[in-house]
Amino acid sequence: MRVLLVNMPWSPIDLPSLALGILKRSVDEHVEGATCEVMHANLEFTDWMTNRLEFTAEDYDYYALSSYFLGCGDWVFSSALYDDPEWRESEFVEAMTSKLRRSRMRMTRELHRLVPEFVAEVARRVVALEPDVVGFTSTFQQNTAALAAARQIKRLAPHIVTVMGGANCDAEQGAAVHRNFPFVDYVVRGEGEVAFPRLLTALRDGAPAATASIPGLCHRTQESGHIVNPMPTGPLPPTAILAPDYSGYFERLAASVARNWVEPKLVVEGARGCWWGEKHHCTFCGLNGSFMEFRSKSPDTFFREIMDLAERHQVLDMYVVDNILDMRYLSTVLPRIIDSGYDLRMHIEIKANMRRPQLQVLADAGLIYVQPGIESLNSRVLDLMDKGVSGCQNVRMLRDAAETGLSVSWNYLHGFPGETAEDYEPVVRQLPALEHLNPPVDLSARIAIERFSPYFKRPELGFTGLRPEEHYLFTYDLPEAELHDLAYVFQAPERGITEPTVTLLNDAIAAWKKHHADARLTHTDLGDRIVLVSRRPSFAWRTMQLTDPLETALFRLLDQPHTVSALLRKLRAGADTDAGARCTPQDLEALLSEWVAQGVVFTDAGQYVHLAPAAVNQDLLRLDYMRHAHTRSESTASTEAGAEPAPALS
C-alpha cells in the first residue's frame, strides 16, 4: 500500500507539518506493508507562483496567517474548488474593499485566477505517483486548497482513496466536510495517530466493515452516503503521541526559492490540551477543540525528541506547539537542555503569572520567544476572560521578560461583554510608561467568536444569534446551515467598548510601537540607594535616585504586585521599622501616585507594581531590536497607504 500525505498551502513554509510528520511515523510503525511519503505542496506552490507573479515571503505570510480572520487565503483557492477562476469575485470585492489595501486586493484576485492551474498540476503529479491513499491535513487556511486538490485527484483517478483530517476537521466541522464534499472518502476527526493507521489497515485488508468501529471516522457505505462514527470518549494518552518524522522537508526547502526567504524551524510537541483550560476555559478561546484534557510526554521522552531532531536535521530553531508549558519541565527537561550545550532558540506558550526565576530558566534553556497570553492589562477585563491573572501580573511579566532577555509575543483584545470604557481609560493613560517593554504584536483587535469557545457554546455569556463569518458565504457554495457546521469563526453583534475608546486605545498602542526601539527604563539597586534611568518620550526626567529608606523599601516590595494595605503592613514589619512606622496610608498613597505620574509604577485594580527591569544591558537583550526599528519605518509607509486591519489572534 502506497500512502501519500499532502501539505497544501497555506501551511507555513518555514515549518514542516507536525501533523503529517506524526502520521508518517504512525504509518511506518503501525501499518504493515505500507510506505508513506509527504508532498510539500506549500513549497511547490511557492516556486510555482514566484515564476508567475512578484510573490514574496510577506505575501505568503499574509495569506497563511495574517488574513485568517478575513478568510483571504481560503477564498483564493475557492476558484480551484469550484472550477471557476472568477468564483464569487464581485462578492469578495464588495466585502473586502474597505479592509484591504489596493495592492493586496490586486494580488488576492490574481492568485484567485491562477490557482486552478496550480491545483490541476498538483493533482496530475499526485496521480502519477500512483498512491493507493492520499491524505490531506487542514489547519487554518488550508481547507479549500485541500478540498480542491482532493476533488481534482478524484476526478483523474476515482480509485485513489482520499482522506482529510486536522484542526478544520474536528467534531461537527469534519462531519460537514464529509457530508458536503463527496470526493472526500474519509474524514478523521480528532487525533489521528491511532485512527489513521486503523483506517489504512482496514483498506489494506479489504475490510470496510472495520471502519464502523474507528472512533470519530466519517465514512460511506453502499447503503448510506454519509456515516459519522461517535467521537472518541477520551484523548490519547501521552505515550501514544509519536515524535514526528520530517524526512524530505529540509531537502525540499533547500531546492525551493523559499530557502532565501526563511530560516527553517523544527516543530516539537511536549503536551496537548491546557491545564488551565481544564479548570477555567478562557471565554474567547476555541483551541483544543474536542479535548481540553492536559497530557504531557515524560521529561525523558520530550528531551530525547528535542535532541534527536536537532541532531538529525542540524537545526537549532524550534517552535514548541504546546498550548501551555508543562510546569514540570522547568525542573526536568529545561535544565537538561541547558546542560546539553546546544544553543537552542525556541518559542513556547506560557502562563503570564510565571515568576522571574522561572523565566530565567526559560531564557537559559533557549526558550527566548514566549507567548504568555496577556490579552489585556486590566484586571476586570481579564476576569471577564477567566484568565486567572491580574493586569499588574501581566505588566510584571513584560518587565521581567525584558530583564531576562525574553521576547514576548502578545495581543491586546477587546469586545468582551460587560467591559466598559472605564476599564480601558486608566490603562490607556499609563501606556506611555510601558514603552520600554514589548508592545503588542499589532493594534488591539475585537475578539472573534471561535467554535469550541465558551462564548460559542454558552449564549448566556453574551453572544447569541451567531452566524458564520462573512467570508464563508462567498468562499463556499453551501447553505448557511451547512456553513454553520463547517465554520470556525462566527459573526456576532459587537459587545463591550465602542469606537471612541477603541481609537484611544489603538492610538496609545501605535505610539508604544513607534517609540519602543528607543525607549528605556532600568534600575540599579546599590544597597543604600536605587538609581533609575529613563528614556521615554512622555517623561522629562532621565535619572532618579531613591535614597530615603522608605522609598527604597517600597520600591523593592513593588517587585511584585501589592495593594496599599499589603505594602503598609510589610513596610511596618520590615527591617527599617522606623521608616515603616512613620509612613501613614495617606503618605504611601501620595508617594505611589507620584511614582505613577512619573512612569515608575503601574497601577490597576488597587494593585501597584514597578516598571523598571534591572539594568542588564537591555539594548543587547532586545533580540528583535533591529526588527522593531525596521518595522517602525515600514509601518509609517503602510499607514500612509492605508494599513490592513489586524487579526484577532488568541
XYZ file of C-alpha atoms in Angstrom:
650
model
C 0.000 0.000 0.000
C 1.349 3.416 -1.029
C 0.268 6.361 1.113
C 0.907 9.959 0.115
C 0.346 12.773 2.606
C -0.076 16.254 1.104
C 0.621 19.580 2.827
C -1.235 22.183 0.775
C -0.966 25.976 1.052
C -1.282 27.918 3.243
C 0.753 25.838 5.632
C 3.736 27.921 6.873
C 6.780 27.449 4.678
C 9.356 27.790 7.476
C 7.933 24.823 9.394
C 7.496 21.163 8.470
C 3.997 19.847 9.125
C 3.860 18.338 12.609
C 0.593 16.559 11.781
C 1.953 14.865 8.676
C 5.288 14.139 10.359
C 3.429 12.268 13.100
C 1.148 10.465 10.643
C 4.093 9.390 8.510
C 5.717 7.802 11.532
C 2.434 6.198 12.634
C 2.001 4.603 9.194
C 5.597 3.414 9.045
C 5.397 1.866 12.511
C 1.852 0.512 12.607
C 0.707 -0.407 9.082
C 2.494 -3.481 7.812
C 3.367 -3.380 4.150
C 2.666 0.338 3.757
C 5.033 3.026 2.520
C 4.374 6.673 3.313
C 5.712 9.862 1.762
C 4.935 13.559 2.244
C 4.419 16.024 -0.601
C 5.269 19.573 0.453
C 2.781 21.268 -1.857
C 3.114 24.544 0.041
C 6.726 24.766 -1.166
C 5.675 23.617 -4.633
C 3.188 26.480 -4.649
C 5.848 28.993 -3.650
C 8.085 28.009 -6.544
C 5.193 27.807 -8.994
C 3.786 31.207 -8.082
C 7.084 33.104 -7.998
C 7.563 32.104 -11.642
C 4.332 33.904 -12.497
C 3.979 36.824 -10.078
C 6.085 39.111 -7.926
C 5.201 36.948 -4.955
C 7.202 37.328 -1.725
C 7.595 35.778 1.703
C 5.486 38.629 3.112
C 2.723 37.756 0.670
C 2.767 34.107 1.690
C 2.690 35.001 5.392
C -0.265 37.280 4.812
C -2.429 34.505 3.363
C -1.100 31.846 5.707
C -1.510 33.779 8.968
C -2.314 37.478 8.946
C -5.548 37.268 6.972
C -7.014 34.290 8.817
C -9.999 36.132 10.258
C -10.682 37.726 6.867
C -10.530 34.366 5.079
C -8.453 35.653 2.152
C -6.313 32.528 1.892
C -9.286 30.197 1.699
C -11.086 32.409 -0.817
C -8.023 32.329 -3.082
C -8.408 28.554 -3.543
C -12.199 28.592 -3.830
C -11.750 29.195 -7.564
C -9.989 25.827 -7.835
C -12.567 24.108 -5.662
C -15.426 25.249 -7.910
C -13.593 25.269 -11.277
C -14.262 28.961 -11.748
C -11.376 31.483 -11.917
C -13.891 34.249 -11.182
C -15.711 32.432 -8.383
C -17.754 34.996 -6.425
C -15.234 37.701 -7.169
C -17.762 40.512 -7.052
C -18.932 39.453 -3.591
C -15.333 39.312 -2.371
C -14.514 42.742 -3.762
C -17.631 44.294 -2.253
C -16.950 42.827 1.189
C -13.188 43.423 1.277
C -12.590 46.741 -0.479
C -12.698 48.638 2.806
C -10.482 46.062 4.546
C -7.627 45.553 2.067
C -5.090 47.866 0.506
C -5.443 48.191 -3.251
C -2.211 46.288 -3.828
C -3.381 43.440 -1.592
C -6.730 43.315 -3.366
C -4.983 43.069 -6.736
C -2.709 40.288 -5.513
C -5.594 38.311 -3.998
C -7.673 38.470 -7.166
C -4.705 37.479 -9.324
C -3.923 34.485 -7.117
C -7.590 33.531 -7.264
C -7.411 33.398 -11.063
C -4.162 31.429 -11.192
C -4.553 28.725 -8.536
C -6.871 26.399 -10.528
C -3.922 25.732 -12.831
C -1.649 25.029 -9.870
C -4.128 22.627 -8.255
C -4.559 20.780 -11.563
C -0.783 20.375 -11.790
C -0.557 19.074 -8.210
C -3.328 16.581 -8.919
C -1.543 15.287 -12.029
C 1.682 14.851 -10.075
C -0.114 13.010 -7.269
C -1.825 10.627 -9.675
C 1.475 9.973 -11.488
C 2.947 8.708 -8.192
C 0.229 6.007 -8.149
C -0.690 6.153 -4.446
C -3.450 3.993 -3.041
C -4.389 6.584 -0.422
C -3.901 10.352 -0.385
C -4.253 12.151 2.939
C -4.652 15.892 3.431
C -4.150 17.871 6.623
C -6.257 21.003 7.039
C -5.481 23.672 9.614
C -6.179 27.410 9.433
C -6.427 28.416 5.751
C -5.740 25.030 4.140
C -9.324 23.908 3.770
C -10.260 24.997 0.254
C -6.807 24.159 -1.116
C -7.020 20.633 0.311
C -10.590 20.168 -0.888
C -9.749 21.449 -4.358
C -6.806 19.051 -4.680
C -8.863 16.102 -3.418
C -11.567 16.905 -5.958
C -9.115 17.036 -8.868
C -7.390 13.824 -7.805
C -10.708 12.017 -7.552
C -11.690 13.296 -10.987
C -8.454 11.988 -12.559
C -8.262 8.716 -10.622
C -11.511 7.688 -8.901
C -9.857 4.579 -7.420
C -7.497 6.634 -5.212
C -8.841 6.856 -1.666
C -8.950 10.427 -0.316
C -8.772 11.222 3.403
C -8.859 14.535 5.292
C -8.044 15.411 8.880
C -6.642 18.199 11.012
C -7.990 21.027 13.133
C -10.521 22.054 10.455
C -11.991 18.555 10.631
C -12.697 18.319 14.341
C -16.149 17.282 15.594
C -19.025 18.768 13.551
C -16.626 20.511 11.194
C -15.288 17.192 9.964
C -18.794 15.805 9.582
C -19.731 18.842 7.478
C -16.689 18.355 5.230
C -17.584 14.715 4.625
C -21.287 15.401 4.149
C -20.848 18.206 1.627
C -17.855 17.066 -0.410
C -18.397 13.502 -1.658
C -14.971 13.356 -3.307
C -13.525 13.069 0.233
C -13.913 9.386 1.047
C -12.979 9.543 4.719
C -12.574 12.238 7.354
C -10.572 11.550 10.502
C -11.926 13.716 13.309
C -9.715 14.348 16.309
C -6.287 12.854 16.957
C -5.123 10.683 14.060
C -2.189 8.642 15.372
C -4.387 5.602 16.037
C -7.416 6.227 13.799
C -5.488 6.757 10.548
C -3.417 3.523 10.777
C -6.589 1.602 11.660
C -8.295 3.026 8.574
C -5.341 2.072 6.369
C -5.263 -1.427 7.827
C -8.969 -1.874 7.068
C -8.433 -0.669 3.491
C -5.394 -2.894 3.023
C -7.258 -5.943 4.282
C -10.385 -5.203 2.231
C -12.444 -4.974 5.405
C -14.600 -1.845 5.027
C -16.874 -3.008 7.851
C -13.982 -2.404 10.242
C -14.273 1.333 9.647
C -17.505 1.365 11.654
C -15.508 0.796 14.852
C -12.952 3.592 14.355
C -13.902 6.454 16.727
C -14.510 9.813 15.064
C -14.275 8.500 11.493
C -16.659 9.706 8.786
C -17.171 7.130 6.042
C -19.645 5.855 3.453
C -21.275 2.551 2.590
C -23.288 1.422 -0.401
C -26.421 1.780 1.697
C -25.591 5.176 3.161
C -23.845 8.151 1.646
C -22.607 9.552 4.948
C -21.895 7.858 8.274
C -20.403 9.613 11.282
C -18.875 7.439 13.985
C -19.077 8.785 17.539
C -16.098 10.820 18.649
C -13.530 9.118 20.929
C -14.551 9.058 24.578
C -11.191 10.459 25.651
C -7.922 11.838 24.341
C -4.838 9.813 23.504
C -2.509 9.167 26.433
C 0.859 10.910 26.147
C 2.639 7.613 25.484
C 0.654 7.306 22.244
C 1.762 10.725 20.920
C 4.557 9.936 18.493
C 7.570 12.023 17.581
C 7.369 13.401 14.022
C 9.353 12.200 11.015
C 10.353 15.227 8.942
C 12.090 13.277 6.168
C 12.156 15.268 2.955
C 11.107 18.693 4.215
C 14.547 20.235 4.616
C 15.736 18.737 1.341
C 12.722 20.146 -0.483
C 13.145 23.548 1.171
C 16.796 23.648 0.097
C 15.658 23.306 -3.545
C 12.956 25.976 -3.234
C 13.059 29.728 -3.716
C 11.753 29.846 -0.131
C 15.228 28.873 1.102
C 16.126 32.540 0.619
C 13.038 33.713 2.495
C 13.058 31.871 5.789
C 15.164 30.294 8.494
C 13.574 26.861 8.888
C 12.448 25.723 12.319
C 11.688 22.360 13.805
C 8.251 21.795 15.309
C 8.230 19.888 18.591
C 5.402 18.822 20.871
C 5.618 18.042 24.554
C 1.971 18.275 25.577
C -1.588 18.580 24.347
C -4.555 20.276 25.962
C -4.425 23.035 28.560
C -4.125 22.528 32.297
C -5.561 25.990 32.920
C -8.423 25.479 30.470
C -9.440 22.248 32.207
C -10.421 24.342 35.236
C -11.063 27.774 33.703
C -11.698 27.752 29.965
C -10.856 31.264 28.727
C -14.150 32.580 27.394
C -12.913 33.519 23.899
C -10.542 30.582 23.287
C -11.517 27.861 20.814
C -8.235 25.944 20.951
C -8.093 22.226 21.751
C -11.441 21.501 20.109
C -12.857 18.235 21.369
C -10.314 17.529 24.096
C -9.126 20.085 26.630
C -7.587 17.477 28.946
C -3.920 18.252 29.541
C -1.435 15.450 28.978
C 2.303 15.666 28.504
C 5.132 13.387 27.485
C 7.543 12.188 30.127
C 10.501 14.538 30.598
C 12.918 11.887 29.297
C 10.846 11.341 26.153
C 10.442 15.027 25.366
C 14.116 15.829 25.978
C 15.238 12.952 23.760
C 12.880 14.049 20.964
C 14.258 17.597 21.043
C 17.848 16.379 20.946
C 17.198 13.758 18.248
C 15.507 16.274 15.947
C 18.239 18.877 16.444
C 20.991 16.345 15.786
C 19.306 14.764 12.781
C 18.403 17.984 10.986
C 21.174 20.253 12.315
C 18.587 22.915 13.156
C 18.536 24.809 16.457
C 15.417 26.956 15.952
C 12.344 25.215 17.322
C 8.664 26.013 17.645
C 7.015 24.282 20.605
C 3.331 23.876 19.733
C 2.113 23.151 23.272
C -0.813 25.389 24.217
C 0.778 25.834 27.621
C 4.064 24.812 29.220
C 4.055 21.759 31.475
C 5.479 23.304 34.638
C 7.301 20.035 35.448
C 9.597 20.734 32.516
C 11.096 23.711 34.374
C 12.906 21.327 36.718
C 13.330 18.350 34.378
C 13.601 18.992 30.639
C 14.927 22.567 30.653
C 17.906 22.016 32.991
C 18.975 19.113 30.761
C 18.751 21.366 27.699
C 20.898 23.949 29.500
C 23.481 21.278 30.332
C 23.435 19.885 26.791
C 25.409 22.799 25.409
C 23.017 23.196 22.480
C 22.319 26.843 21.709
C 18.626 26.302 21.038
C 16.265 29.130 20.111
C 12.713 28.153 20.950
C 9.200 29.613 21.009
C 6.687 28.445 23.603
C 3.370 29.457 25.160
C 3.343 30.055 28.905
C 1.078 31.487 31.583
C 1.644 35.150 32.404
C 1.967 34.661 36.172
C 5.362 32.944 35.959
C 7.994 34.452 38.251
C 11.375 35.877 37.246
C 13.461 32.817 38.308
C 11.213 30.626 36.163
C 11.575 32.996 33.229
C 15.342 32.902 33.682
C 15.265 29.106 33.329
C 13.341 29.519 30.066
C 15.894 32.033 28.798
C 18.871 29.907 29.803
C 17.355 26.894 28.002
C 16.833 28.856 24.798
C 13.076 29.375 25.072
C 13.596 33.008 24.231
C 10.339 33.704 22.382
C 7.353 33.366 24.699
C 3.643 33.851 24.191
C 2.105 34.348 27.632
C -1.480 35.061 26.545
C -1.565 38.543 28.069
C -4.533 39.901 26.036
C -5.290 42.821 28.408
C -3.736 44.952 31.157
C -6.976 45.491 33.088
C -7.955 43.048 35.824
C -11.695 43.402 35.361
C -11.489 42.610 31.647
C -9.150 39.716 32.406
C -11.740 38.398 34.853
C -14.343 38.557 32.082
C -11.998 36.354 30.035
C -11.442 33.991 33.010
C -7.698 34.359 32.504
C -6.678 33.878 36.108
C -4.172 36.751 36.138
C -4.326 40.441 37.010
C -3.335 43.480 34.984
C -0.348 44.076 37.254
C 0.790 40.462 36.844
C 0.743 40.894 33.079
C 2.809 44.077 33.363
C 5.212 42.284 35.688
C 5.584 39.579 33.017
C 6.547 42.188 30.413
C 9.023 43.788 32.824
C 10.666 40.532 33.912
C 10.843 39.281 30.328
C 12.792 42.434 29.428
C 15.182 41.739 32.288
C 15.748 38.068 31.408
C 16.079 38.653 27.665
C 12.817 37.050 26.576
C 10.948 38.396 23.567
C 7.225 38.486 24.349
C 4.605 37.954 21.663
C 1.156 39.078 22.757
C -2.096 40.554 21.529
C -4.392 43.190 23.017
C -8.038 42.135 22.641
C -11.289 43.979 23.312
C -15.005 43.468 22.787
C -15.898 41.395 25.837
C -19.497 41.502 27.102
C -19.614 43.611 30.248
C -16.464 45.670 29.671
C -16.751 49.456 29.770
C -14.731 52.483 28.771
C -13.839 52.913 32.449
C -11.925 49.620 32.265
C -9.699 50.961 29.500
C -9.156 54.640 30.223
C -6.776 54.197 33.221
C -4.724 51.701 31.225
C -4.550 53.984 28.187
C -3.261 56.828 30.370
C -0.424 54.620 31.605
C 0.680 53.041 28.316
C 3.370 55.715 27.691
C 5.090 54.438 30.828
C 5.372 50.964 29.252
C 7.054 51.944 26.011
C 10.353 50.314 27.041
C 8.600 46.928 27.273
C 7.474 44.655 24.427
C 4.373 46.172 22.810
C 1.544 44.035 21.423
C 2.198 42.417 18.049
C -0.424 44.667 16.480
C -3.118 47.140 17.417
C -5.944 45.960 19.624
C -8.477 43.770 17.824
C -12.065 42.946 18.610
C -12.401 39.311 19.638
C -13.566 36.734 17.140
C -16.124 34.167 18.247
C -14.433 30.799 17.767
C -16.045 27.372 17.655
C -15.444 25.369 20.844
C -15.018 28.552 22.937
C -17.345 29.235 25.897
C -18.681 32.284 24.027
C -19.736 29.933 21.218
C -21.136 27.179 23.420
C -22.795 29.309 26.114
C -25.006 32.100 24.764
C -25.745 33.248 28.317
C -22.225 34.730 28.326
C -23.345 37.422 25.927
C -23.328 36.256 22.299
C -26.489 34.976 20.639
C -27.633 34.518 17.071
C -24.189 33.542 15.833
C -23.708 33.274 12.075
C -20.680 32.063 10.094
C -18.252 34.872 9.339
C -18.959 36.682 6.101
C -16.051 35.189 4.162
C -17.501 31.678 4.393
C -20.556 32.904 2.457
C -18.579 33.793 -0.663
C -15.950 31.054 -0.313
C -18.246 28.009 -0.270
C -21.322 27.119 -2.296
C -23.246 25.870 0.706
C -26.406 26.879 2.571
C -25.868 28.737 5.817
C -26.949 25.768 7.927
C -24.095 23.714 6.476
C -21.663 26.602 6.815
C -22.580 26.815 10.475
C -21.175 23.321 10.982
C -18.175 23.909 8.707
C -17.081 27.299 10.075
C -14.663 28.004 12.899
C -15.175 31.776 13.196
C -18.583 33.433 13.661
C -20.174 36.835 13.315
C -21.805 38.347 16.370
C -23.074 41.748 17.474
C -20.296 43.925 18.839
C -20.065 43.921 22.609
C -18.050 45.937 25.081
C -16.311 49.189 24.254
C -17.276 51.377 21.317
C -15.123 53.002 18.645
C -14.119 56.150 20.578
C -12.497 54.024 23.272
C -11.010 51.645 20.702
C -9.446 54.629 18.945
C -7.920 55.934 22.180
C -6.501 52.510 22.944
C -5.072 51.959 19.475
C -3.569 55.434 19.272
C -1.714 54.711 22.514
C -0.574 51.277 21.275
C 0.594 52.806 17.980
C 2.702 55.322 19.933
C 4.071 52.478 22.063
C 5.144 50.562 18.951
C 6.653 53.684 17.412
C 8.717 54.626 20.483
C 9.673 51.168 21.714
C 13.000 50.791 19.903
C 14.453 53.884 21.586
C 12.645 53.797 24.935
C 14.384 52.673 28.096
C 13.701 52.362 31.812
C 16.010 50.442 34.136
C 17.003 50.375 37.774
C 20.191 49.514 39.640
C 19.969 48.582 43.315
C 23.164 49.718 45.085
C 22.019 48.778 48.582
C 21.863 52.208 50.152
C 20.163 53.717 47.102
C 18.375 52.744 43.921
C 19.201 54.511 40.649
C 16.631 54.658 37.857
C 17.386 55.693 34.288
C 14.610 56.646 31.885
C 14.490 57.395 28.178
C 10.810 57.641 27.233
C 9.252 60.495 25.234
C 6.410 61.174 27.660
C 8.623 61.670 30.707
C 11.104 64.530 31.082
C 13.256 63.028 33.821
C 16.311 60.979 32.868
C 17.764 59.799 36.179
C 16.223 59.381 39.600
C 17.848 58.307 42.849
C 15.874 56.764 45.682
C 17.848 57.275 48.884
C 15.168 57.528 51.555
C 14.893 54.157 53.379
C 11.113 54.209 52.979
C 11.367 54.724 49.235
C 13.988 52.008 48.697
C 11.997 49.541 50.815
C 8.806 50.391 48.960
C 10.423 50.052 45.531
C 11.781 46.609 46.418
C 8.372 45.472 47.594
C 6.883 46.645 44.307
C 8.894 43.998 42.501
C 5.615 42.073 42.939
C 2.070 43.479 42.706
C 0.768 44.755 46.063
C -2.211 46.633 47.414
C -1.708 49.690 49.619
C -2.728 47.781 52.734
C -0.299 44.928 51.977
C 2.504 47.405 51.333
C 1.829 49.235 54.571
C 1.794 46.004 56.562
C 5.092 44.791 55.078
C 6.782 48.181 55.465
C 5.899 48.276 59.142
C 7.200 44.732 59.591
C 10.379 45.349 57.579
C 13.991 45.722 58.606
C 13.750 49.509 58.799
C 10.880 49.669 61.247
C 11.359 53.412 61.804
C 10.682 54.131 58.135
C 7.620 51.903 58.162
C 6.295 53.293 61.432
C 6.334 56.888 60.231
C 4.506 56.038 56.992
C 0.787 56.749 57.020
C -1.651 55.385 54.428
C -2.003 58.918 53.085
C 1.780 59.295 52.723
C 2.046 55.950 50.951
C -0.778 56.726 48.537
C 0.733 60.112 47.756
C 4.133 58.568 47.003
C 2.576 55.856 44.847
C 0.559 58.456 42.936
C 3.740 60.432 42.331
C 5.532 57.348 41.007
C 2.606 56.502 38.731
C 2.750 60.049 37.340
C 6.496 59.655 36.755
C 6.027 56.336 34.959
C 7.894 54.346 37.599
C 4.887 52.331 38.777
C 1.810 50.827 37.081
C -1.481 50.544 38.925
C -4.647 48.580 38.268
C -7.495 47.292 40.434
C -5.918 48.659 43.606
C -2.571 46.981 42.982
C 0.799 48.551 42.188
C 3.957 47.148 40.565
C 7.142 48.903 39.469
C 8.082 49.016 35.785
C 11.890 49.119 35.802
C 13.842 45.983 34.849
C 17.242 45.647 36.456
C 19.928 47.260 34.296
C 21.430 44.319 32.366
C 22.123 45.989 29.002
C 18.593 45.827 27.657
C 19.600 47.063 24.216
C 21.630 43.905 23.634
C 18.957 41.695 25.165
C 16.341 43.007 22.740
C 16.585 40.201 20.248
C 14.182 41.962 17.895
C 15.645 45.445 18.381
C 16.523 45.980 14.717
C 13.293 44.384 13.577
C 11.306 46.904 15.607
C 13.290 49.768 14.145
C 12.751 48.430 10.636
C 9.058 47.807 11.269
C 8.616 51.330 12.549
C 9.767 52.825 9.235
C 7.647 50.369 7.263
C 4.571 50.985 9.389
C 4.753 54.692 8.621
C 4.636 53.928 4.906
C 1.817 51.440 5.442
C -0.215 53.960 7.376
C 0.144 56.481 4.597
C -1.051 53.855 2.104
C -3.908 52.688 4.308
C -2.976 49.897 6.691
C -4.635 46.497 6.684
C -6.706 45.501 9.709
C -5.121 43.406 12.432
C -6.290 39.839 13.029
C -7.782 38.997 16.423
C -5.335 36.251 17.253
C -5.994 34.493 20.538
